[in-house]
mmCIF file with all atom_site columns, C-alpha atoms in Angstrom:
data_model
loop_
_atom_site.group_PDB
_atom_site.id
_atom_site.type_symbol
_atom_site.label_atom_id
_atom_site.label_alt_id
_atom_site.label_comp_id
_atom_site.label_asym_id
_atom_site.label_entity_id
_atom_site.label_seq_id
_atom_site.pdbx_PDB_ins_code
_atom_site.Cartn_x
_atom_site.Cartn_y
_atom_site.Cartn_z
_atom_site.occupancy
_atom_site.B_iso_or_equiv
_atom_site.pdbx_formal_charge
_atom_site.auth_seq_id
_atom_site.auth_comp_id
_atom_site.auth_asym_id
_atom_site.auth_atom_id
_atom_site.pdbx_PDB_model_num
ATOM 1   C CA . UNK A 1 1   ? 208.240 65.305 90.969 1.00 89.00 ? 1   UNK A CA 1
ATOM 2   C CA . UNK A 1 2   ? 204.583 65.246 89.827 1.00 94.00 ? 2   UNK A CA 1
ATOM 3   C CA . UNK A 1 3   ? 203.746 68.107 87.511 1.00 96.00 ? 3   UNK A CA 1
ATOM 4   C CA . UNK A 1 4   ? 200.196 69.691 88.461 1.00 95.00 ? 4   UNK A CA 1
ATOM 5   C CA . UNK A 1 5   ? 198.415 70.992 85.276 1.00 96.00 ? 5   UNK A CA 1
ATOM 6   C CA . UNK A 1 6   ? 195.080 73.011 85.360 1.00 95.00 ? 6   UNK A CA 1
ATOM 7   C CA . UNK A 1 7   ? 193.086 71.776 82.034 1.00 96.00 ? 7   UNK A CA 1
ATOM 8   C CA . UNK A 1 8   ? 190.886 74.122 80.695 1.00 95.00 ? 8   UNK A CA 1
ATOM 9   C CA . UNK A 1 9   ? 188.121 72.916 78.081 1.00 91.00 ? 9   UNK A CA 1
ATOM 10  C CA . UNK A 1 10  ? 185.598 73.818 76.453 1.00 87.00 ? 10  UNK A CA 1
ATOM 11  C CA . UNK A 1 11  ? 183.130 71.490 77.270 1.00 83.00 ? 11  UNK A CA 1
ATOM 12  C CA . UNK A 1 12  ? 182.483 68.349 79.823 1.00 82.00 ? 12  UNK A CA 1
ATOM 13  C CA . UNK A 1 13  ? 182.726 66.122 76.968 1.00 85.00 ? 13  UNK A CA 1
ATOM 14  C CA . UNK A 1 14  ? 186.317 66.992 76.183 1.00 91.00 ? 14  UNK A CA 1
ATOM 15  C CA . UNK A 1 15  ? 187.566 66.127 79.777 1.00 91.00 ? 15  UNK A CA 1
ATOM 16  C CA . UNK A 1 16  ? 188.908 62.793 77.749 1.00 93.00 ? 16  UNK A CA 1
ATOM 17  C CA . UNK A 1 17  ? 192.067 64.757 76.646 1.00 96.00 ? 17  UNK A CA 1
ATOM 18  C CA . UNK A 1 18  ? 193.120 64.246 79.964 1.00 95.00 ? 18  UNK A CA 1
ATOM 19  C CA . UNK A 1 19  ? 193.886 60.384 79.633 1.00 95.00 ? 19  UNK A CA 1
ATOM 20  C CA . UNK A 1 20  ? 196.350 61.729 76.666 1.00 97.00 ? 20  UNK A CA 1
ATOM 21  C CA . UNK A 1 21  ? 197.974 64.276 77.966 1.00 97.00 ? 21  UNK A CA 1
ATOM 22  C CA . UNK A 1 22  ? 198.663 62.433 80.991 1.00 97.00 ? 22  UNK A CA 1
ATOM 23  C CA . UNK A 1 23  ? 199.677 59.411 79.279 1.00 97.00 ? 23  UNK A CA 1
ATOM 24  C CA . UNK A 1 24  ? 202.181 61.681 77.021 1.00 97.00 ? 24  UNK A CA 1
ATOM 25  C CA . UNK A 1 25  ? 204.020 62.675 79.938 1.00 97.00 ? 25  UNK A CA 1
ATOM 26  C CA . UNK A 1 26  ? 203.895 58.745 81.089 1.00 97.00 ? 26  UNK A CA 1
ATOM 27  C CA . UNK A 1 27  ? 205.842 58.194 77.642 1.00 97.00 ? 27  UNK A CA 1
ATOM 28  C CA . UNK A 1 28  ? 208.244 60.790 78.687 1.00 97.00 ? 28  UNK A CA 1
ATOM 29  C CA . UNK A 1 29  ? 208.732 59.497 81.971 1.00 96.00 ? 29  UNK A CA 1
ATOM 30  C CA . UNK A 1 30  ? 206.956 62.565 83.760 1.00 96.00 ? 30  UNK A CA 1
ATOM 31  C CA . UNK A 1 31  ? 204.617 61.889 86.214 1.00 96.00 ? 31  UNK A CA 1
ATOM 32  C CA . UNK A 1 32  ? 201.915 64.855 85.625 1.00 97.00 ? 32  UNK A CA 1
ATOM 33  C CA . UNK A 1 33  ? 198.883 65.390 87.631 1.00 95.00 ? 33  UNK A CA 1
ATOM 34  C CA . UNK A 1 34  ? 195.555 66.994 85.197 1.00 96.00 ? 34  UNK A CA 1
ATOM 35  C CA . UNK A 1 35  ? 192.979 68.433 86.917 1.00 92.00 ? 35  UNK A CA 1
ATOM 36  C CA . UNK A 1 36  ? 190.116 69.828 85.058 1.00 92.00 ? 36  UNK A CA 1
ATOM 37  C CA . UNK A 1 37  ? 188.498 72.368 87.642 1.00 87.00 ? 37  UNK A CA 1
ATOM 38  C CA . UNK A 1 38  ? 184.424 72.169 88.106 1.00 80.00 ? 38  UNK A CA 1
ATOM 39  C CA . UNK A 1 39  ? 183.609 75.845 87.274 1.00 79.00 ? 39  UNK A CA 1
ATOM 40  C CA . UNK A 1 40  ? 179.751 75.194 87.917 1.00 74.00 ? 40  UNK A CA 1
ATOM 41  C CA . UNK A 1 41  ? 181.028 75.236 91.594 1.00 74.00 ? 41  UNK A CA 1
ATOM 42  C CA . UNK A 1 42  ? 181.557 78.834 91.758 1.00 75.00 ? 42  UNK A CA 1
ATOM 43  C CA . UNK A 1 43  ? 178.596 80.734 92.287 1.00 74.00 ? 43  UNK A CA 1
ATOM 44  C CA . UNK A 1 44  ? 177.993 83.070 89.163 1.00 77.00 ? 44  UNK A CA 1
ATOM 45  C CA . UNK A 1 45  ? 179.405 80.823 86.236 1.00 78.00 ? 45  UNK A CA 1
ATOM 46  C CA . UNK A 1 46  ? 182.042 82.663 83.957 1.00 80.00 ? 46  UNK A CA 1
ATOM 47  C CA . UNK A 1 47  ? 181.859 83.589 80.243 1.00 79.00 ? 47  UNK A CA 1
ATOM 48  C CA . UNK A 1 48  ? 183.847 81.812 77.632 1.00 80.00 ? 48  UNK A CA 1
ATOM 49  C CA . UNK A 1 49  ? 186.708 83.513 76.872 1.00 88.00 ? 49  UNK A CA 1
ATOM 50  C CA . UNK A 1 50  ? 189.951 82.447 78.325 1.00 92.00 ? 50  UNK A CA 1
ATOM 51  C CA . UNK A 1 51  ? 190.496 85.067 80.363 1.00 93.00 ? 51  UNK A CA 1
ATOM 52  C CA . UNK A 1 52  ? 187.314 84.505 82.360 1.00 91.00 ? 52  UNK A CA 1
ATOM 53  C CA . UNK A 1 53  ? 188.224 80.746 82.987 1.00 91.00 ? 53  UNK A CA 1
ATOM 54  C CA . UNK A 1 54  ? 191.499 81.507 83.924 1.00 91.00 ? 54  UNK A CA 1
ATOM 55  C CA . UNK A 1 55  ? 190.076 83.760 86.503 1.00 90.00 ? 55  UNK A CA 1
ATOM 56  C CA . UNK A 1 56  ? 187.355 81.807 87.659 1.00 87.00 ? 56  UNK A CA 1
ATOM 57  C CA . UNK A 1 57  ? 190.065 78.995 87.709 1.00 85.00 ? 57  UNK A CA 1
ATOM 58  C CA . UNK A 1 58  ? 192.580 80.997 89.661 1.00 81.00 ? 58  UNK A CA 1
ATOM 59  C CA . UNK A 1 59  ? 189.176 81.726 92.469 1.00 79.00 ? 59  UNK A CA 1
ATOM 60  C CA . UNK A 1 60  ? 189.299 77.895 92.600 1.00 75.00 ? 60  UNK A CA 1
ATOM 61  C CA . UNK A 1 61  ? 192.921 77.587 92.904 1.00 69.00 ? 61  UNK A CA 1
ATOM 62  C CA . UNK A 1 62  ? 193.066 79.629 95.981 1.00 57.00 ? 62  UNK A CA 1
ATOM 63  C CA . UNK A 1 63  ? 191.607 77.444 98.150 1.00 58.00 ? 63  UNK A CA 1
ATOM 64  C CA . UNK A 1 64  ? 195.616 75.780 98.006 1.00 65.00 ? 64  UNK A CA 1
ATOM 65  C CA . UNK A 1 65  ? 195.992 73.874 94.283 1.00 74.00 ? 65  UNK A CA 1
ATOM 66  C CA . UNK A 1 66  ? 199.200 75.678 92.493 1.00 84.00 ? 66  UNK A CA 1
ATOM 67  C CA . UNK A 1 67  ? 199.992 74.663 89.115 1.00 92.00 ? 67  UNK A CA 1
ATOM 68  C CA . UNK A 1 68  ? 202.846 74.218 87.052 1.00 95.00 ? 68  UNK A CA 1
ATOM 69  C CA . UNK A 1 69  ? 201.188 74.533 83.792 1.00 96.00 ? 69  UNK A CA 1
ATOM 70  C CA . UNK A 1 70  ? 197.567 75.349 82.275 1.00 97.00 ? 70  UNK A CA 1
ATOM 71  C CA . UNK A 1 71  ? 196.271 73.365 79.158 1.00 97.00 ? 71  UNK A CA 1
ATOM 72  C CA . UNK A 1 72  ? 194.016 75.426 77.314 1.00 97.00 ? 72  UNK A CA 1
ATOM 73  C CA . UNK A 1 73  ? 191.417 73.709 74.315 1.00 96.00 ? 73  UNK A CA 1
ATOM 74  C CA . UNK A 1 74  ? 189.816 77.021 72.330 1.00 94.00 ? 74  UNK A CA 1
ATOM 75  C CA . UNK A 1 75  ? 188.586 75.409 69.134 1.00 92.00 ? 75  UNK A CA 1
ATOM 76  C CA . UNK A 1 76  ? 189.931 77.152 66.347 1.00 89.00 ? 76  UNK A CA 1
ATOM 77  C CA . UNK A 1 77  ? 185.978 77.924 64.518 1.00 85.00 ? 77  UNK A CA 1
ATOM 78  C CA . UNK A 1 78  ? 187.482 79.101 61.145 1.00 80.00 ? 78  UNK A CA 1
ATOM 79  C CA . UNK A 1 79  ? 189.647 81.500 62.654 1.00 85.00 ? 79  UNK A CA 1
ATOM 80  C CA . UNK A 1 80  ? 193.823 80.952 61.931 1.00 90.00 ? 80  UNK A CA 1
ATOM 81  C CA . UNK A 1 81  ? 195.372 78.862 64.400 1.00 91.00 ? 81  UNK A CA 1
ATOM 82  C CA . UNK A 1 82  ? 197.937 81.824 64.983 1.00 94.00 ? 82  UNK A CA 1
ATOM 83  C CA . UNK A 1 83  ? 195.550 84.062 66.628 1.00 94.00 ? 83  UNK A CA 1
ATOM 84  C CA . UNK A 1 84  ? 194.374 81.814 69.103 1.00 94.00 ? 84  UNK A CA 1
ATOM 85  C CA . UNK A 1 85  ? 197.401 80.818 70.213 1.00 96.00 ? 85  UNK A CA 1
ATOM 86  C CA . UNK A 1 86  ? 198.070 84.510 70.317 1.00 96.00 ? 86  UNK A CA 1
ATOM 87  C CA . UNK A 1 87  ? 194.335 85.236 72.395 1.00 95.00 ? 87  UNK A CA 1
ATOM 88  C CA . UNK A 1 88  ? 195.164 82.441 74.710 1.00 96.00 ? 88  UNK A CA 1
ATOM 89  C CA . UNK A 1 89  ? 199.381 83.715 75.591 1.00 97.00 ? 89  UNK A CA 1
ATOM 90  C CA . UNK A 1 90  ? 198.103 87.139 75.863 1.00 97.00 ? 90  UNK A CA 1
ATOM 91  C CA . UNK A 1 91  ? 195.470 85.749 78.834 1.00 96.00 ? 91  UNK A CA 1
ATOM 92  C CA . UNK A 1 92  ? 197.992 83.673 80.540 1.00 97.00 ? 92  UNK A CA 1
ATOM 93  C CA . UNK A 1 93  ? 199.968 86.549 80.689 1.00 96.00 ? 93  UNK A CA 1
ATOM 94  C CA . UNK A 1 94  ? 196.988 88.737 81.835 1.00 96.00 ? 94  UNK A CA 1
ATOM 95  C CA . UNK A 1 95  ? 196.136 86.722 84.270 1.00 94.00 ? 95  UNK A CA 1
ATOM 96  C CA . UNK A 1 96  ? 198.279 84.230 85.723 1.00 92.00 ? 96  UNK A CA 1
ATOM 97  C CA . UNK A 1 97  ? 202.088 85.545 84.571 1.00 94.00 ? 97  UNK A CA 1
ATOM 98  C CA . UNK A 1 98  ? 204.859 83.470 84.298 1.00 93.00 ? 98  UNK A CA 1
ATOM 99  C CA . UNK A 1 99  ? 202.293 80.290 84.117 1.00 94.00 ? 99  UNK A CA 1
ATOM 100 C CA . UNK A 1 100 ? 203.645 77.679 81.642 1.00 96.00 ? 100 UNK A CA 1
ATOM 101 C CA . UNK A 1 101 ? 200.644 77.200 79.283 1.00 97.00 ? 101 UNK A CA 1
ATOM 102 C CA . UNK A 1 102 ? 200.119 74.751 76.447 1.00 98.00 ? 102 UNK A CA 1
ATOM 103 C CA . UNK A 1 103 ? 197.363 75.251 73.653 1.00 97.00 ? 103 UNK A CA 1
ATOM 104 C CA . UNK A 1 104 ? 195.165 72.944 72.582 1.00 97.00 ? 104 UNK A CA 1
ATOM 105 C CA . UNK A 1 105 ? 193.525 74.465 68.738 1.00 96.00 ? 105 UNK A CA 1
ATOM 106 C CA . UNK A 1 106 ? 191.950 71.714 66.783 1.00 94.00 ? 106 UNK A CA 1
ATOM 107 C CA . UNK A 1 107 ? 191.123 73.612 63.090 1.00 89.00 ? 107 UNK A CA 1
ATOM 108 C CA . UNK A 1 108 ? 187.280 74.919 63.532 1.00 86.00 ? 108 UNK A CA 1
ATOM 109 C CA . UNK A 1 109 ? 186.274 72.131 66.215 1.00 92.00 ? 109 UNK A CA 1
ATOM 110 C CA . UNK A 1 110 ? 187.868 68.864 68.334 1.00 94.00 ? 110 UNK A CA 1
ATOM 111 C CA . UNK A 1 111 ? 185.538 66.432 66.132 1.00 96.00 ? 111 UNK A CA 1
ATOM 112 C CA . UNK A 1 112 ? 187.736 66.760 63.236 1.00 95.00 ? 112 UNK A CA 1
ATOM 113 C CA . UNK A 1 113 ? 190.005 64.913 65.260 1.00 97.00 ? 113 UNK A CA 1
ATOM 114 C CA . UNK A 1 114 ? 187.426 61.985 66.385 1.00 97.00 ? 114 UNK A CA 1
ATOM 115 C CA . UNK A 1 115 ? 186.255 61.341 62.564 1.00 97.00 ? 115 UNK A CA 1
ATOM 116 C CA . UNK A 1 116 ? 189.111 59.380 62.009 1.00 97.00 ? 116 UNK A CA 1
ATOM 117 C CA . UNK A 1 117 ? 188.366 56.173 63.960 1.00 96.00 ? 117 UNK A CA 1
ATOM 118 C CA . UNK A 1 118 ? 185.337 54.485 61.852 1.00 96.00 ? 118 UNK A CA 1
ATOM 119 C CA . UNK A 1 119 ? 186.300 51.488 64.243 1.00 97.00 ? 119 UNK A CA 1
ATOM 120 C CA . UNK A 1 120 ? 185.704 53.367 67.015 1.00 97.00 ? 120 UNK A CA 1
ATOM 121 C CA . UNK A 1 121 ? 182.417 55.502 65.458 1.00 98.00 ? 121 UNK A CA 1
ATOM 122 C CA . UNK A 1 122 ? 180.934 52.032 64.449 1.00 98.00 ? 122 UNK A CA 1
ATOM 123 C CA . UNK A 1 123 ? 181.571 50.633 68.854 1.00 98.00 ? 123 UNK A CA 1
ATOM 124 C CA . UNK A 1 124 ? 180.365 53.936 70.513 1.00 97.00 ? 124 UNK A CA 1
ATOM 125 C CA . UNK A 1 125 ? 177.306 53.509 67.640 1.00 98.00 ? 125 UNK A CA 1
ATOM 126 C CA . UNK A 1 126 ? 176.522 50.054 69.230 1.00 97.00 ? 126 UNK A CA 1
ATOM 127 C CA . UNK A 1 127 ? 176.988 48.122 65.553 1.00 98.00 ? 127 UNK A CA 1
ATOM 128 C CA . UNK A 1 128 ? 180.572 47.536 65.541 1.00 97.00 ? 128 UNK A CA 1
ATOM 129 C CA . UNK A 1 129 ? 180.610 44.985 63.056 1.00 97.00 ? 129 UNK A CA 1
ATOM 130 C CA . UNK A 1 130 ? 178.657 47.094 61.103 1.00 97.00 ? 130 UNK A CA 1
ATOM 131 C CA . UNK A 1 131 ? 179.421 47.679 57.427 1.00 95.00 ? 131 UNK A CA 1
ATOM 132 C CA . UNK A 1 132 ? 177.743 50.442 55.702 1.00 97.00 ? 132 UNK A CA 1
ATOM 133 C CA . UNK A 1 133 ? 179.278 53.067 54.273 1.00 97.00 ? 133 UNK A CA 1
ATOM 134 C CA . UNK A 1 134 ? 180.580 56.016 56.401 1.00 97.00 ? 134 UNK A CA 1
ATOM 135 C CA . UNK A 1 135 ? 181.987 58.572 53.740 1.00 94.00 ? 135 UNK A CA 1
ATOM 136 C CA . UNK A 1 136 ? 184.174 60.041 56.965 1.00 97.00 ? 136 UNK A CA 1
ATOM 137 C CA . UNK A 1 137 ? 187.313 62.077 55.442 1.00 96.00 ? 137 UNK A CA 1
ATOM 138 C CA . UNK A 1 138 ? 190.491 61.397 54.909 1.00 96.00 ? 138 UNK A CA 1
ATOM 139 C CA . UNK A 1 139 ? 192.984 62.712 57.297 1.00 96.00 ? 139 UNK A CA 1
ATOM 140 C CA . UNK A 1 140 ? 194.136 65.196 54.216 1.00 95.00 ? 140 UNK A CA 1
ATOM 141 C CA . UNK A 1 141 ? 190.609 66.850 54.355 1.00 95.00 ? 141 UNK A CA 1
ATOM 142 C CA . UNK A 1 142 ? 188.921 65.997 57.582 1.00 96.00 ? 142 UNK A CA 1
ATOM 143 C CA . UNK A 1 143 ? 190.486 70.018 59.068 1.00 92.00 ? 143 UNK A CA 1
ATOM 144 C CA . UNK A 1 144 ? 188.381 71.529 55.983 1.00 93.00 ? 144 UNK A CA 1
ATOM 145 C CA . UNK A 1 145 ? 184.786 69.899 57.099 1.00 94.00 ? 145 UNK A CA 1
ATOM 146 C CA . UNK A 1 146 ? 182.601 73.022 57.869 1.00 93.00 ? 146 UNK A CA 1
ATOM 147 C CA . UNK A 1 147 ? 180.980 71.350 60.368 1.00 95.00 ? 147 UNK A CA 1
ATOM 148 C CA . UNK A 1 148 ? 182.679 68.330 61.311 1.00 95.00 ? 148 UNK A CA 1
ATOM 149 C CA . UNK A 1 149 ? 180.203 67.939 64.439 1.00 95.00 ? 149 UNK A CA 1
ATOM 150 C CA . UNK A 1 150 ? 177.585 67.675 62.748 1.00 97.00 ? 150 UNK A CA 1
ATOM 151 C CA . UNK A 1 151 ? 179.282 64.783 60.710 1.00 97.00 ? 151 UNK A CA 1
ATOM 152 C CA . UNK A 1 152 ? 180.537 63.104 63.638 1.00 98.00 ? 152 UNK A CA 1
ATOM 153 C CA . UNK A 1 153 ? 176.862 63.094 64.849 1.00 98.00 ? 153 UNK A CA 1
ATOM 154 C CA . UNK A 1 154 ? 175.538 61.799 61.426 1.00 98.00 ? 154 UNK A CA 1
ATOM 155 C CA . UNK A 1 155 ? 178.255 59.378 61.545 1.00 98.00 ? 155 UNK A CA 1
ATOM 156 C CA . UNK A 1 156 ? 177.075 57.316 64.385 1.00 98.00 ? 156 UNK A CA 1
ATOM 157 C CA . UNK A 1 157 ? 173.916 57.556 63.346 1.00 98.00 ? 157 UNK A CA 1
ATOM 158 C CA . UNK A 1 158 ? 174.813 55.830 60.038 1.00 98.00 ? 158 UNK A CA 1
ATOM 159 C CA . UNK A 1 159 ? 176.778 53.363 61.806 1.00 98.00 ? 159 UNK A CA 1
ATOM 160 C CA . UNK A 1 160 ? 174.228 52.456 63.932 1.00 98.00 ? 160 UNK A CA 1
ATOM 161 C CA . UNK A 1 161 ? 171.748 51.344 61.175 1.00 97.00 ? 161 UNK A CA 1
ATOM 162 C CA . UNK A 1 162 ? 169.026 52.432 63.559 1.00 97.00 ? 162 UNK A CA 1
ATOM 163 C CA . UNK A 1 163 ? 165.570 54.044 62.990 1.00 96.00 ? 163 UNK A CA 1
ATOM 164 C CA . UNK A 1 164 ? 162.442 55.847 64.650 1.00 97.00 ? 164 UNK A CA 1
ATOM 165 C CA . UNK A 1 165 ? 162.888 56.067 68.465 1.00 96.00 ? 165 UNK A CA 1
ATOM 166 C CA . UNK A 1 166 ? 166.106 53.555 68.460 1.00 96.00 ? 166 UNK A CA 1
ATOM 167 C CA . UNK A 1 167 ? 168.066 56.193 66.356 1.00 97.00 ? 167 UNK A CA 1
ATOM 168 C CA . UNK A 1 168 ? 166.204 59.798 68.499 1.00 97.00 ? 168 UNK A CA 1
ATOM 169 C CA . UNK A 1 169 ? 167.732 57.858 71.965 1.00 97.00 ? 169 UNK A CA 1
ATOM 170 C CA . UNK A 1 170 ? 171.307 57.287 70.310 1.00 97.00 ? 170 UNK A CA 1
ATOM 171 C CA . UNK A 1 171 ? 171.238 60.727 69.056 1.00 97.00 ? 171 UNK A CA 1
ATOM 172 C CA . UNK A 1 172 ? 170.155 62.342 72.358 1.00 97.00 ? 172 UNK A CA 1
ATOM 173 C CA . UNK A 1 173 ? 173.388 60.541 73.561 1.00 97.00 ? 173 UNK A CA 1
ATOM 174 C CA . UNK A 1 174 ? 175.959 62.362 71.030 1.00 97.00 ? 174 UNK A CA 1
ATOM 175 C CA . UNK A 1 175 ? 177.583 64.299 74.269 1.00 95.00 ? 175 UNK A CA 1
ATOM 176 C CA . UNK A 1 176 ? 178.484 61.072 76.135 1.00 96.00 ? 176 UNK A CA 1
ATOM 177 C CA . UNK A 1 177 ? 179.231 58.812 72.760 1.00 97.00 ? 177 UNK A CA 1
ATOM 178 C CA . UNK A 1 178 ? 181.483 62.126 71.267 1.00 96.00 ? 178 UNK A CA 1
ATOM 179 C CA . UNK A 1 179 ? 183.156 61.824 75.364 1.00 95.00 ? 179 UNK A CA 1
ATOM 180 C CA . UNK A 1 180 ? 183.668 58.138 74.735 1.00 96.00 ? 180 UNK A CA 1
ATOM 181 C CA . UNK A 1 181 ? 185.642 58.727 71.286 1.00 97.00 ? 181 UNK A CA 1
ATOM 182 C CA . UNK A 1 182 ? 188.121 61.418 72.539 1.00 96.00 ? 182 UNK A CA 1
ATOM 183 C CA . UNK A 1 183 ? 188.831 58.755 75.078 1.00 95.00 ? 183 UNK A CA 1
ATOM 184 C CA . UNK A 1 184 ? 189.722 56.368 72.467 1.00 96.00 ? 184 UNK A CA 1
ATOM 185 C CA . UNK A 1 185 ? 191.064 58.185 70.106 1.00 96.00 ? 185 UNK A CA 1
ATOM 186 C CA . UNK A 1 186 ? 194.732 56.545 68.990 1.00 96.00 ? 186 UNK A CA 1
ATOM 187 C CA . UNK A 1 187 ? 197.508 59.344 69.343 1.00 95.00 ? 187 UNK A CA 1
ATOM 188 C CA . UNK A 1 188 ? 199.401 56.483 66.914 1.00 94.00 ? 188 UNK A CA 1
ATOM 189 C CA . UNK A 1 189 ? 196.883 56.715 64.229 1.00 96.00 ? 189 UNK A CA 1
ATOM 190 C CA . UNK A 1 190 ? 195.984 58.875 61.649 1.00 96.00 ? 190 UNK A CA 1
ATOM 191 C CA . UNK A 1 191 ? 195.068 62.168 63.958 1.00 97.00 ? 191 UNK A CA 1
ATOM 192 C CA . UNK A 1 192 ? 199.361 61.906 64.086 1.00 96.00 ? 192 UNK A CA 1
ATOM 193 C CA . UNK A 1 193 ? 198.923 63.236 60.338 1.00 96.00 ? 193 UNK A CA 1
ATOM 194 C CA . UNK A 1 194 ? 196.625 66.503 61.558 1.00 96.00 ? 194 UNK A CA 1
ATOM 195 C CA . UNK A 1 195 ? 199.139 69.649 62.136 1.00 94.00 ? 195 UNK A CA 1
ATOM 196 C CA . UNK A 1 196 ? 197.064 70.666 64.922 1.00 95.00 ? 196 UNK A CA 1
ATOM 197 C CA . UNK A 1 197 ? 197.591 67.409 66.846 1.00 97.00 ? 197 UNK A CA 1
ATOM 198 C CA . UNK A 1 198 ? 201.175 67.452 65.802 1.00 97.00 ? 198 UNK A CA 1
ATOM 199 C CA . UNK A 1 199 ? 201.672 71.147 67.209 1.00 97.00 ? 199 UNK A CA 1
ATOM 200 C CA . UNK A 1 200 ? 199.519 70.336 70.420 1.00 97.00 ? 200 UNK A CA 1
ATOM 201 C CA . UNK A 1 201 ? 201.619 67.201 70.834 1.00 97.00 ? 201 UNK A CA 1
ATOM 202 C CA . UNK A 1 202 ? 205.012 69.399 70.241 1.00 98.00 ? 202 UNK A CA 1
ATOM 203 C CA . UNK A 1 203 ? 204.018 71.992 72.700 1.00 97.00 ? 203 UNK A CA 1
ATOM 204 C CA . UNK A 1 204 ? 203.161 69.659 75.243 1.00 98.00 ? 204 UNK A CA 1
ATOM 205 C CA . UNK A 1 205 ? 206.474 68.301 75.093 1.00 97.00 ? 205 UNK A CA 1
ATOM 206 C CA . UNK A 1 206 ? 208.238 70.771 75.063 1.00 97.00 ? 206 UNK A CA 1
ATOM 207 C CA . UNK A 1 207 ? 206.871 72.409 78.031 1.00 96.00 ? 207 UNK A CA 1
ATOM 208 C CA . UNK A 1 208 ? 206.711 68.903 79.803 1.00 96.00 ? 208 UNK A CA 1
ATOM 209 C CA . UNK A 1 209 ? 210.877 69.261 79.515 1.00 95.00 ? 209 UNK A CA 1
ATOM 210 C CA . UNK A 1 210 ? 211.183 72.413 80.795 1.00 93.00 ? 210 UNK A CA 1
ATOM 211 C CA . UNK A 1 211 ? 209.500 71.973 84.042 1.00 91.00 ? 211 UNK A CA 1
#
């Protein structure tokens, strides 16, 4: 049986979870199916909260797609964990009852996550034998970075060793470099250490099994 799960994110860039969460069911020996619906196709595009994806998503879905679960990424921004996960049950259950629904609530934003690999910062920065210093975080800290985008982004630049125009084109190319490093990121690696992963990973699992 192939599970069919609707991915909701929050941007194009973090359509990479897909290769994960796919590949988690793979390890589990369940065959599931993510699709990540193109919202720009519907004619007035919806807000940001949940609730309006999940509608606009459901508008998509009646064209014949049913799902057997939603994935839902809503970064946490400073906000506890606990009401997110709260925001984002109480809009399933607005809006598409009885829909199996897995959140996805990296603490204040995804990057945190991607900071992790300087391997991986150092290839998508086009220098990847590169040695100069990256300062990047430990896993035990990397959830408390204010504004762990904006290190990610200062990152590669860093890595790169680049300057003048060089550096302005690799920076205007953060969006497709930060899509790159959520599709490498390594679920055995230190993000395995972050509790967000780890409850992300749980809940996955656990809904994977009871479908």
């Amino acid at each position: 049986m192939i599970i069919h799960a609707l991915y909701l994110c929050e941007g194009s860039s973090d359509i990479g979870l897909r290769d994960h969460i796919e590949e988690i069911g793979a390890e589990m020996g369940r065959e599931i199916l993510v699709t990540p619906p193109d919202l720009n196709r519907l004619p007035h595009k919806p807000g940001h909260s949940v609730r309006d994806k999940l509608r606009a998503a459901q508008w998509l879905s009646d064209e014949g797609q049913v799902y057997d679960l939603v994935i839902i990424h809503r970064d946490s921004d400073g906000n506890p964990p606990e009401r997110r996960r709260s925001e984002i049950a109480e809009a399933v259950n607005e809006v598409s009852p009885g829909l199996a629904h897995v959140p996805v609530i990296p603490v204040r934003m995804l990057e945190a996550w991607l900071l992790l690999n300087q391997a991986a910062i150092r290839e998508v920065a086009g220098n990847p034998n590169g040695k100069v210093a990256l300062d990047l975080p430990k896993p035990a800290r990397v959830e408390s970075v204010p504004d762990p985008k904006a290190l990610l982004k200062q990152a590669i630049a860093t890595a790169s060793e680049e300057k003048g125009r060089r550096l302005e084109k690799l920076q205007r190319r953060f969006p497709e470099n930060r899509a790159r490093l959520l599709q490498m990121l390594d679920r055995e690696g230190p993000v395995q250490q972050l509790a967000s992963w780890q409850a992300f990973t749980h809940d996955l699992r656990q809904s994977l099994s009871g479908l």
